[in-house]
Short mmCIF file of C-alpha atoms in Angstrom, two decimals:
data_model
loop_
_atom_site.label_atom_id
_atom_site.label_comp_id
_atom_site.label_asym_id
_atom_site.label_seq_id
_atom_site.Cartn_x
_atom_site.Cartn_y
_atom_site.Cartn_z
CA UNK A 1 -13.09 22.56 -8.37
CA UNK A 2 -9.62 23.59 -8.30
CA UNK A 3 -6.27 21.25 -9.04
CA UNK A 4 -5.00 21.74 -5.78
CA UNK A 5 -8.52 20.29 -4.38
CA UNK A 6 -7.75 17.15 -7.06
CA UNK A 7 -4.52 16.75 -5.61
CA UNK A 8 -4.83 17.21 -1.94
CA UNK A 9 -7.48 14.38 -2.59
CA UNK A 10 -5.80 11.78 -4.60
CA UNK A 11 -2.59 12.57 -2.31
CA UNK A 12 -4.40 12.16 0.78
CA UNK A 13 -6.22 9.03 -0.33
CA UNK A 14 -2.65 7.07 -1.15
CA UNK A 15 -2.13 8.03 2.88
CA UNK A 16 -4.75 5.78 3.58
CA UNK A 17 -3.92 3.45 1.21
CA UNK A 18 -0.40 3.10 2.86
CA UNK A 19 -2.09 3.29 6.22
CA UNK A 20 -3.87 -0.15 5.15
CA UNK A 21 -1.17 -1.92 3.81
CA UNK A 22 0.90 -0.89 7.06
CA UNK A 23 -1.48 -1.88 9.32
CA UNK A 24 -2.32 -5.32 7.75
CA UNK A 25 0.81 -6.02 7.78
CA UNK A 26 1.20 -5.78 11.48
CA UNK A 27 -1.85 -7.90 12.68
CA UNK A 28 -2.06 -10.40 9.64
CA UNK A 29 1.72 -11.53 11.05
CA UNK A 30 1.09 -11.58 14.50
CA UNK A 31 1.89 -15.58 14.91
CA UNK A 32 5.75 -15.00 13.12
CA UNK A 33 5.83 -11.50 15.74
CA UNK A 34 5.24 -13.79 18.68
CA UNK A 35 7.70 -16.65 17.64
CA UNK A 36 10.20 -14.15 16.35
CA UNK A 37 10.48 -12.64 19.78
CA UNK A 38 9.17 -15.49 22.30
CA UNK A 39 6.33 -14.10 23.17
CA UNK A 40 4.15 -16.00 25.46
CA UNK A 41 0.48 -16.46 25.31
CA UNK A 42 0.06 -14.63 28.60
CA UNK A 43 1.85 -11.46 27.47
CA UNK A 44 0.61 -11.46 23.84
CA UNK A 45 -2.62 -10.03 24.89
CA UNK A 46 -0.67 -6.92 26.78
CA UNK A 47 1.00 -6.40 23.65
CA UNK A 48 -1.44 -6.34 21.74
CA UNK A 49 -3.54 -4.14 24.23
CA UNK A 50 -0.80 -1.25 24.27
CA UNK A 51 -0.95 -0.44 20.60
CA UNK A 52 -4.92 0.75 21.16
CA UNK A 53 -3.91 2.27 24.35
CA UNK A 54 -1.23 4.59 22.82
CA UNK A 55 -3.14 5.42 19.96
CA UNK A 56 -5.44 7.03 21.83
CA UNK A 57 -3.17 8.96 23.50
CA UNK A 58 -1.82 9.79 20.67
CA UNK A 59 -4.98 11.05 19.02
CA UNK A 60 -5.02 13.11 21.87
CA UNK A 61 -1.78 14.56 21.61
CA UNK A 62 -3.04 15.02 18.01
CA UNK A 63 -5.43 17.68 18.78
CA UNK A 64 -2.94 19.66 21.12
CA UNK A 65 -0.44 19.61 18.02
CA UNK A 66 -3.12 20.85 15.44
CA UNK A 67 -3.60 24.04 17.69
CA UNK A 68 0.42 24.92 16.70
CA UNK A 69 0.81 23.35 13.24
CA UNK A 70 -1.40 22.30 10.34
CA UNK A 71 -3.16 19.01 10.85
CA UNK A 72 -1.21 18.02 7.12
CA UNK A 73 2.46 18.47 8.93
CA UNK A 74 1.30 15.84 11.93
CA UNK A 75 -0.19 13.53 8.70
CA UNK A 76 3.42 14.30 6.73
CA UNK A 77 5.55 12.76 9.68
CA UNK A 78 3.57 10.33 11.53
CA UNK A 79 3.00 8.34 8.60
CA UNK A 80 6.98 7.86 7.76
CA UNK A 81 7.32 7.04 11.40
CA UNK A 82 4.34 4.41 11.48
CA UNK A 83 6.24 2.88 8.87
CA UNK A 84 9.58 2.30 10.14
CA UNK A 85 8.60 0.91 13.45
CA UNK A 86 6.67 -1.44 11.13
CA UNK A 87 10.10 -2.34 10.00
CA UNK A 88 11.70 -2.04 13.51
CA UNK A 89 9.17 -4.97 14.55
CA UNK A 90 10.27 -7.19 11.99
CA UNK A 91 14.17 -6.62 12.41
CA UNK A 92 14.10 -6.58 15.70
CA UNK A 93 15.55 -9.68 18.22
CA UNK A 94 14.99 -8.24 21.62
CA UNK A 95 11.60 -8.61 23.32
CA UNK A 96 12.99 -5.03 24.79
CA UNK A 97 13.00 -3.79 20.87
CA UNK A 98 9.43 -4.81 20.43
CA UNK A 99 8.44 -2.68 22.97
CA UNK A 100 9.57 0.20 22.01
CA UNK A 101 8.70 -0.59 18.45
CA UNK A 102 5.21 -1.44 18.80
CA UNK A 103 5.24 1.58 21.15
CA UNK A 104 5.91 3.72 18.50
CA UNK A 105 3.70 2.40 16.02
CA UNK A 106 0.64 2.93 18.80
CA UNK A 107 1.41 6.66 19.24
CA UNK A 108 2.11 6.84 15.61
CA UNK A 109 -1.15 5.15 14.55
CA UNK A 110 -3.12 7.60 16.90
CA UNK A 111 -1.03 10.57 15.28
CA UNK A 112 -1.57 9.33 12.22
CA UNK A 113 -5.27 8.25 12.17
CA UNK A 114 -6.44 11.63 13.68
CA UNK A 115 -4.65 13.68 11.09
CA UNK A 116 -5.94 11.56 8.23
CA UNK A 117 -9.32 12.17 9.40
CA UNK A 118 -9.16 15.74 10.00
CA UNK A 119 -7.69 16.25 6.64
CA UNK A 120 -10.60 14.04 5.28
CA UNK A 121 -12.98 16.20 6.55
CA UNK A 122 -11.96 19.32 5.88
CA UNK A 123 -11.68 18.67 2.12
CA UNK A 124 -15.32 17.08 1.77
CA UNK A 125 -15.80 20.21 3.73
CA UNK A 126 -14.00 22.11 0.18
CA UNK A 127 -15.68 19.83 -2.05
CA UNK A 128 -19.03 20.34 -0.70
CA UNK A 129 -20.22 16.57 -1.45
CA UNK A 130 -19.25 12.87 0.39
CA UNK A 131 -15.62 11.99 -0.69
CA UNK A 132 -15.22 10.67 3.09
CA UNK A 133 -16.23 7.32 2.35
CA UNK A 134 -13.55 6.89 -0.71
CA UNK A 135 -10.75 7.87 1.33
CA UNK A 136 -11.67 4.99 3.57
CA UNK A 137 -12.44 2.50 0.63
CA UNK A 138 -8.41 3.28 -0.30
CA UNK A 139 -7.58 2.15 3.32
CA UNK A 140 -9.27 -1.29 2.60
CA UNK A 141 -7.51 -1.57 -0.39
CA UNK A 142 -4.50 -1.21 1.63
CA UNK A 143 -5.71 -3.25 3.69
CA UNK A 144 -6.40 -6.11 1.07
CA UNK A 145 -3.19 -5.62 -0.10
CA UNK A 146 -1.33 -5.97 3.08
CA UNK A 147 -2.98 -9.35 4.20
CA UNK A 148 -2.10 -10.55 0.67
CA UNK A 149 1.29 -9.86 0.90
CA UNK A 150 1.44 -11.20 4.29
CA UNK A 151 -0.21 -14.41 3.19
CA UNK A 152 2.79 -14.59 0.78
CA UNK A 153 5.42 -13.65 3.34
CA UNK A 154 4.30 -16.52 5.73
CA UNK A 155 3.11 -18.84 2.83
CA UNK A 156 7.41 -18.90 1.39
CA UNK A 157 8.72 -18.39 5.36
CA UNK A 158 9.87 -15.25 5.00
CA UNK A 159 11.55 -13.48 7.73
CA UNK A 160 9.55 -10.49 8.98
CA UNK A 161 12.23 -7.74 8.09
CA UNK A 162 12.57 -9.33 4.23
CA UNK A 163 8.59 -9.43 4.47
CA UNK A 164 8.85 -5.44 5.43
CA UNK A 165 11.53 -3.84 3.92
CA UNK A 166 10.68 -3.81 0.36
CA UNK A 167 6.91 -2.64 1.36
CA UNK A 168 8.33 -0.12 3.81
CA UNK A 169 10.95 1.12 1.06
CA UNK A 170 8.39 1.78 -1.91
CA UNK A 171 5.47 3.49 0.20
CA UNK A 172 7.81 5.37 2.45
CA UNK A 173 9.43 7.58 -0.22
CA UNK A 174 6.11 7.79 -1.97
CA UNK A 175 4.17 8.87 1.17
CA UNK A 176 6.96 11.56 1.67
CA UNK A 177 6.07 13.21 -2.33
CA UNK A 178 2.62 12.94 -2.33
CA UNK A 179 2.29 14.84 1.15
CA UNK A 180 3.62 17.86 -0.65
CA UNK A 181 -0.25 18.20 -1.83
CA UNK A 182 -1.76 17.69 0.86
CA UNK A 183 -4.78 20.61 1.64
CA UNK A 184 -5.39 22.07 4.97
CA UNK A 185 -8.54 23.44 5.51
CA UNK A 186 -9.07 27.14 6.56
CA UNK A 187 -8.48 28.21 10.26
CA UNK A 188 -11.76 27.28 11.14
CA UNK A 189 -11.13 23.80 10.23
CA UNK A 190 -7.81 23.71 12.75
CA UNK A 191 -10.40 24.69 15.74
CA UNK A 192 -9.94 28.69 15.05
CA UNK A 193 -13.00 29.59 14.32
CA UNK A 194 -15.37 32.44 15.74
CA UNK A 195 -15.39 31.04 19.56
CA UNK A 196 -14.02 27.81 19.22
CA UNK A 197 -10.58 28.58 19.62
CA UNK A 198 -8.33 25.50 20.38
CA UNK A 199 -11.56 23.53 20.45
CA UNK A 200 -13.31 24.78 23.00
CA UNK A 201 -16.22 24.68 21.14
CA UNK A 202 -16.10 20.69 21.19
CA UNK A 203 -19.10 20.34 23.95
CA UNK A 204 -18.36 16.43 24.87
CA UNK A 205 -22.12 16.04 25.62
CA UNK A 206 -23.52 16.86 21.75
CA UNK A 207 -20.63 14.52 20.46
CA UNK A 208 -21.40 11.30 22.56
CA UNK A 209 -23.89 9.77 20.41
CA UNK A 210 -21.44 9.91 17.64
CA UNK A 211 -18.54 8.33 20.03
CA UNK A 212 -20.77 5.53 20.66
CA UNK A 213 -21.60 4.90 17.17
CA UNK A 214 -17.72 4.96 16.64
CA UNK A 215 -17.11 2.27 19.62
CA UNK A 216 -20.36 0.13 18.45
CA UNK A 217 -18.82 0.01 14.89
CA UNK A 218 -15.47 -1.09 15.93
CA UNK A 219 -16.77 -3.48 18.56
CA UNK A 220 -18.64 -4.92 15.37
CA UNK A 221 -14.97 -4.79 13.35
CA UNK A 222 -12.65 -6.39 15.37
CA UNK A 223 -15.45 -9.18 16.17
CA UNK A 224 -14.47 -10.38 12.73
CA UNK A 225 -11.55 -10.02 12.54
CA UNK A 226 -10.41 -11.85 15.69
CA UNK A 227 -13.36 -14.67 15.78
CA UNK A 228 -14.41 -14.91 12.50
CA UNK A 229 -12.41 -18.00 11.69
CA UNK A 230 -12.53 -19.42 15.20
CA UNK A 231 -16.15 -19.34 14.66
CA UNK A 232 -16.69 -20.95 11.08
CA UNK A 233 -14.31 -23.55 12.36
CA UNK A 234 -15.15 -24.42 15.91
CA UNK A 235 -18.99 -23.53 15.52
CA UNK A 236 -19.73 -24.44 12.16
CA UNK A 237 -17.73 -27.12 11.37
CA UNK A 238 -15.80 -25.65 8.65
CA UNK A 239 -12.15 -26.41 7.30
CA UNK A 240 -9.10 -24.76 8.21
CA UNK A 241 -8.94 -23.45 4.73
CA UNK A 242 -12.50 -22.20 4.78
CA UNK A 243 -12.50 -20.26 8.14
CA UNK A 244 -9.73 -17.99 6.54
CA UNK A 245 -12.38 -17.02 4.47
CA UNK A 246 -14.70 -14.85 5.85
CA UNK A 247 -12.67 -11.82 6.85
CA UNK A 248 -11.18 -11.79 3.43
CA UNK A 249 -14.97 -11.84 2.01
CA UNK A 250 -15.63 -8.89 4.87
CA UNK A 251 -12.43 -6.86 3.57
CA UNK A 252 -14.03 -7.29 0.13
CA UNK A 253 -17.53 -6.13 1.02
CA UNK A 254 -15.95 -3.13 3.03
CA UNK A 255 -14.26 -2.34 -0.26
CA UNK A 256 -17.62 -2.62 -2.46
CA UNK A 257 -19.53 -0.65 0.18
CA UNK A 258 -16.73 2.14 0.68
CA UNK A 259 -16.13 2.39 -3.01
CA UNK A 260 -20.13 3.25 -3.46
CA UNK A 261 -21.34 4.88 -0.86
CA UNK A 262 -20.55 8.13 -1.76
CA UNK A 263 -23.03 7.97 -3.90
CA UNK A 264 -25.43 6.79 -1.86
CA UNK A 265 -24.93 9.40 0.44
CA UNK A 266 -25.67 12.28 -2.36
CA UNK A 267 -28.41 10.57 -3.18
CA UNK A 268 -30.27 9.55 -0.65
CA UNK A 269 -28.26 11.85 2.59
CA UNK A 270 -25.92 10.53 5.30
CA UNK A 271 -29.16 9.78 7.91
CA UNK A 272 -30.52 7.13 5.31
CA UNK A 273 -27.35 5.37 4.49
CA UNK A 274 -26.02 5.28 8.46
CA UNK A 275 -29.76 3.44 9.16
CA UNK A 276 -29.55 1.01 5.84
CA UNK A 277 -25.56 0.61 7.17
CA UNK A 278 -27.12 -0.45 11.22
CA UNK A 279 -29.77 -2.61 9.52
CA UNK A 280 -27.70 -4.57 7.12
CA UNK A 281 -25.15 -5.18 9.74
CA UNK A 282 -27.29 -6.44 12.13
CA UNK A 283 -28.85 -8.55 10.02
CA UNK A 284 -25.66 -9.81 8.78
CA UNK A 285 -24.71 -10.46 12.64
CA UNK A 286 -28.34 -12.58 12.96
CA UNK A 287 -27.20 -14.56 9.68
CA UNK A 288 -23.98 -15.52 11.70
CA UNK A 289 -25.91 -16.50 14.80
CA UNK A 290 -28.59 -18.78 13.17
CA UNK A 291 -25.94 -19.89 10.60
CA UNK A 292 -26.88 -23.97 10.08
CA UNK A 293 -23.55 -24.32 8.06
CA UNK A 294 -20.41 -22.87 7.17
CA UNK A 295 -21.83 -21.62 3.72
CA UNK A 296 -24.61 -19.50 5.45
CA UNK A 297 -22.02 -17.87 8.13
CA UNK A 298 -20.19 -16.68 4.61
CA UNK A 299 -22.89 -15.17 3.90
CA UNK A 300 -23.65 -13.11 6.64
CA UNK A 301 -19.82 -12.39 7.01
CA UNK A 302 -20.38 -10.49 3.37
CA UNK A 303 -23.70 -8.60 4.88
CA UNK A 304 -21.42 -7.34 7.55
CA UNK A 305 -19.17 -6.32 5.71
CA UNK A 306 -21.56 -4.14 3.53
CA UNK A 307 -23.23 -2.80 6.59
CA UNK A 308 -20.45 -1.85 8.95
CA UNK A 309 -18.38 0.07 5.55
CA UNK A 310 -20.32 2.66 5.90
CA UNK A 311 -21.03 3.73 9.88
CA UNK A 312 -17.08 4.93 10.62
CA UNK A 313 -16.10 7.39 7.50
CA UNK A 314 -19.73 9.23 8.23
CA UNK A 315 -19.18 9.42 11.93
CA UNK A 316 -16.14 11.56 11.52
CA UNK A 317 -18.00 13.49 8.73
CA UNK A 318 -20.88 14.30 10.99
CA UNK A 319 -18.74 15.03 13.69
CA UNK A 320 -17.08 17.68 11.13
CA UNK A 321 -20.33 19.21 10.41
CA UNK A 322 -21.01 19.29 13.94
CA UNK A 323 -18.30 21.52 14.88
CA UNK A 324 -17.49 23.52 11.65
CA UNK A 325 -15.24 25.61 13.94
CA UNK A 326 -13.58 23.14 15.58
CA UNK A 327 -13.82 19.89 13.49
CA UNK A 328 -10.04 18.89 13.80
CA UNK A 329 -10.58 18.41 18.10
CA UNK A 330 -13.96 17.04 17.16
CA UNK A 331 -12.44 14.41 14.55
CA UNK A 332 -9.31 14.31 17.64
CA UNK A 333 -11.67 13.26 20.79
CA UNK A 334 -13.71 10.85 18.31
CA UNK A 335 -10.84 8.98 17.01
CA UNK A 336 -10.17 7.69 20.35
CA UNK A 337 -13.69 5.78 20.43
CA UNK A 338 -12.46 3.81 17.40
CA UNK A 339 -9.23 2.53 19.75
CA UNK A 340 -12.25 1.73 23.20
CA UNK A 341 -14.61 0.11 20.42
CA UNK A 342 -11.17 -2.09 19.12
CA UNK A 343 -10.21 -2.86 23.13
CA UNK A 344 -13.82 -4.03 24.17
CA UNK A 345 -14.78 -5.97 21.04
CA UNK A 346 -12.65 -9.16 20.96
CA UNK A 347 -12.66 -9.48 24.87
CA UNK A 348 -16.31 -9.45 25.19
CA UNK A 349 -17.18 -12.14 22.04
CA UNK A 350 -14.42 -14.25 23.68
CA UNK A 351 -15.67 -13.82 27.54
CA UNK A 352 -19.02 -14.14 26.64
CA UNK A 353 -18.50 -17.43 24.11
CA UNK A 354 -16.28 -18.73 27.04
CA UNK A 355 -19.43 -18.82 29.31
CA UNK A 356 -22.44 -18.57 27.79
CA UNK A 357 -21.62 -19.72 23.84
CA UNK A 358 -20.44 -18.19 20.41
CA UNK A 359 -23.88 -17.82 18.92
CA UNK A 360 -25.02 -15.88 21.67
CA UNK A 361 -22.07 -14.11 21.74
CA UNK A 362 -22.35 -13.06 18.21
CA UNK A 363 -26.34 -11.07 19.38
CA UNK A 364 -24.75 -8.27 21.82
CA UNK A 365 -22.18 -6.54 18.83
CA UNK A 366 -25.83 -7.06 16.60
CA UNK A 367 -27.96 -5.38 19.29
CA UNK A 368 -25.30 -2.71 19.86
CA UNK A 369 -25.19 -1.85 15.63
CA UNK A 370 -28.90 -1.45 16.20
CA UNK A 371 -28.58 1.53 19.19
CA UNK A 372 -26.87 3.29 15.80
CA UNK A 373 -30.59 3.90 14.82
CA UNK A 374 -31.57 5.81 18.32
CA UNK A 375 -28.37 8.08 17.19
CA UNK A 376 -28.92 8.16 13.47
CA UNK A 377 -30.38 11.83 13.37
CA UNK A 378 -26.74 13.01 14.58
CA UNK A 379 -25.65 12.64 11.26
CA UNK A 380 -28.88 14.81 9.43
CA UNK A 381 -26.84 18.13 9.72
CA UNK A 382 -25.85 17.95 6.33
CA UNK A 383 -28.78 17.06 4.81
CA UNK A 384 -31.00 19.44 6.65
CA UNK A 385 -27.98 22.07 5.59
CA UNK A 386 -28.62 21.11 1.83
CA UNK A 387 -32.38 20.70 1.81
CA UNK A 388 -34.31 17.62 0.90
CA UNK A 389 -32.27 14.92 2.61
CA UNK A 390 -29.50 15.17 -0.72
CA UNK A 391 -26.07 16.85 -1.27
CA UNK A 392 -25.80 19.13 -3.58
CA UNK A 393 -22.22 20.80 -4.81
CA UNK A 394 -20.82 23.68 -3.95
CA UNK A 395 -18.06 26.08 -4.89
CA UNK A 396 -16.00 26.48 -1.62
CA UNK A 397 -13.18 28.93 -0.64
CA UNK A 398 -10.04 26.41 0.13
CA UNK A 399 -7.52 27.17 2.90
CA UNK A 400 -3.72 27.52 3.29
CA UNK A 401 -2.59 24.44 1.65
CA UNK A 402 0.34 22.63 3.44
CA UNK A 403 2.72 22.93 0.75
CA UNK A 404 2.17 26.85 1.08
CA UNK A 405 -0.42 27.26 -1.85
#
């Protein structure tokens, strides 16, 4: 294991640290966005429905881009510019100026997300064991981070630009150094490879299970976070204080589950840890459903959060070993699935809790983790590549690094 394989993976992990803390920052202060600029309640929603929509166009402008320059030179720009229209949204006055800004950040995000990914892969590609699932654990450290900090920011009524700048102005210039590190994998990771060339090898109808694991996952994220405390509150009866709990509990968990499932994917293989990842999320989904009190919907809040951790890093890694000759349009085309999952989610809990009820509601994102099961055997290539369901290490030959190594 070379140093430049070290760096390129601490370097790359601190972009999706920063990529958490950015983010967080953005939805956790959505309330102060809306006053700041007068935002009514009937165009909040289109706002908010944009950022998605340009994401995925701009993972899709991603994998055009990666044909022309390394996926590490998209990754070294789009995350400086995700950044400042962060801090364009909170020093903005103009509902015009939101726009654009929050425009921005959507084709940034896509940019941004789809490069991190690619780079991801490649290097557990180099490393020849699961690192995927760490790089994600440093996102939801970011992400921790970022709610924190907004909790402060609102908690003293801060202004949105004083809440930004000094977060903006410490990961910006540090994002900028560490991307001198980061590794690009060989051609064959950037879609060159024997007859996949520009990713033409990416045959849509092999990748579709994986796409709808993606959207399943994120319809099962963004159900917490947008009606996890409207349901402890409204359904079970909690506090105010309390319902803020559970999606800080779920960050937690995603954390926890992140931070070990490398492991778990070594030792047991990526099949058996996407299947334990389904089951303990749906269970945690039943938990919510049947919940008698506040205390129990906590609890299946935290099984959630352990179960779901795990079913988005190895979808992108099995769509890597998919296409080893064309993983970067592979990783492209998927990442959009994480922005449909994201746009369904909330409005299908909220339509369905509108007429039917919440409990209910909370059974279709819990039958939907379950289809992961039909699919799980789309992520055995690696274990049937290794033998015996288990990674095992391997010395791999390591591509033109971005910084020219």
């Amino acid at each position: 294991m070379t140093d430049q394989l070290r760096r390129g993976r601490a370097s790359l992990a601190f972009g999706f640290f920063a990529q958490g803390v950015a983010f967080a920052l953005l939805v956790t202060r959505i309330p102060a966005i809306q006053d700041r600029y007068g935002v009514s309640d009937a165009l909040l929603p289109a706002f908010l429905a944009a950022v998605p929509v340009l994401a995925g166009a701009g993972s899709v402008a991603t994998e055009w881009l990666v044909r022309r320059v390394p996926a590490s030179a998209v990754l070294r720009w789009s995350q400086p510019v995700v950044l400042l229209a962060l801090l364009g949204v909170g020093a903005g006055e103009r509902m015009a100026v939101l726009a654009v800004a929050l425009g921005v950040f959507g084709l940034a995000v896509g940019a941004l997300d789809a490069s991190m990914n690619m780079l991801g892969v490649s290097l557990q590609r180099s490393y020849g064991r699961s690192i995927m699932l760490g790089f994600h654990a440093a996102y939801s450290l970011g992400g921790i981070l970022g709610a924190s900090l907004a909790w402060v920011g609102a908690h003293w009524g801060q202004a949105l630009v004083v809440s930004y700048l000094p977060v903006v102005g410490v990961l910006l210039p540090l994002c900028l150094v560490g991307s001198r590190w980061y590794v690009d994998g060989g051609r064959a990771a950037a879609g060159e490879g024997e007859g996949d060339a520009g990713g033409g090898g990416v045959v849509f109808k092999a990748l579709l299970p994986l796409c709808l694991v993606m959207t399943f996952a994120y319809i099962g994220d963004s159900t917490v976070a947008n009606w996890s405390a409207k349901y402890l509150q409204d359904v079970l009866g909690s506090s105010e204080q309390a319902a803020t709990v559970p999606y800080n509990v779920y960050m937690v968990t995603t954390l926890l589950g992140r931070a070990v499932g490398d492991a778990g994917v070594r030792r047991f293989g990526a099949v058996a840890v996407v299947r334990g990842g389904a089951l303990v999320a749906a269970a945690g989904f039943a938990v919510v459903a049947g919940a008698p009190g506040a205390w129990v919907g906590m609890l299946g809040f935290t099984l959630l959060g352990l179960g779901l951790c795990v079913l988005v890093p190895q979808t992108f890694a099995a769509a890597g070993r998919l296409f080893p000759g064309a993983s970067d349009a592979a990783v492209a085309r998927l990442n959009v699935f994480n922005y449909v999952g994201f746009l369904i989610g909330s409005p299908l809990v909220g339509a369905l809790g509108d007429t039917w009820s919440y409990r209910g509601a909370m059974l279709v994102p819990m039958v939907l983790v379950l289809v992961t099961l039909v699919y799980a055997r789309s992520f055995a290539a690696q274990s049937d590549r290794y033998g015996g369901g288990h990674e095992r290490p391997r010395t791999a030959d390591v591509g033109r690094g971005s910084n020219g190594v």
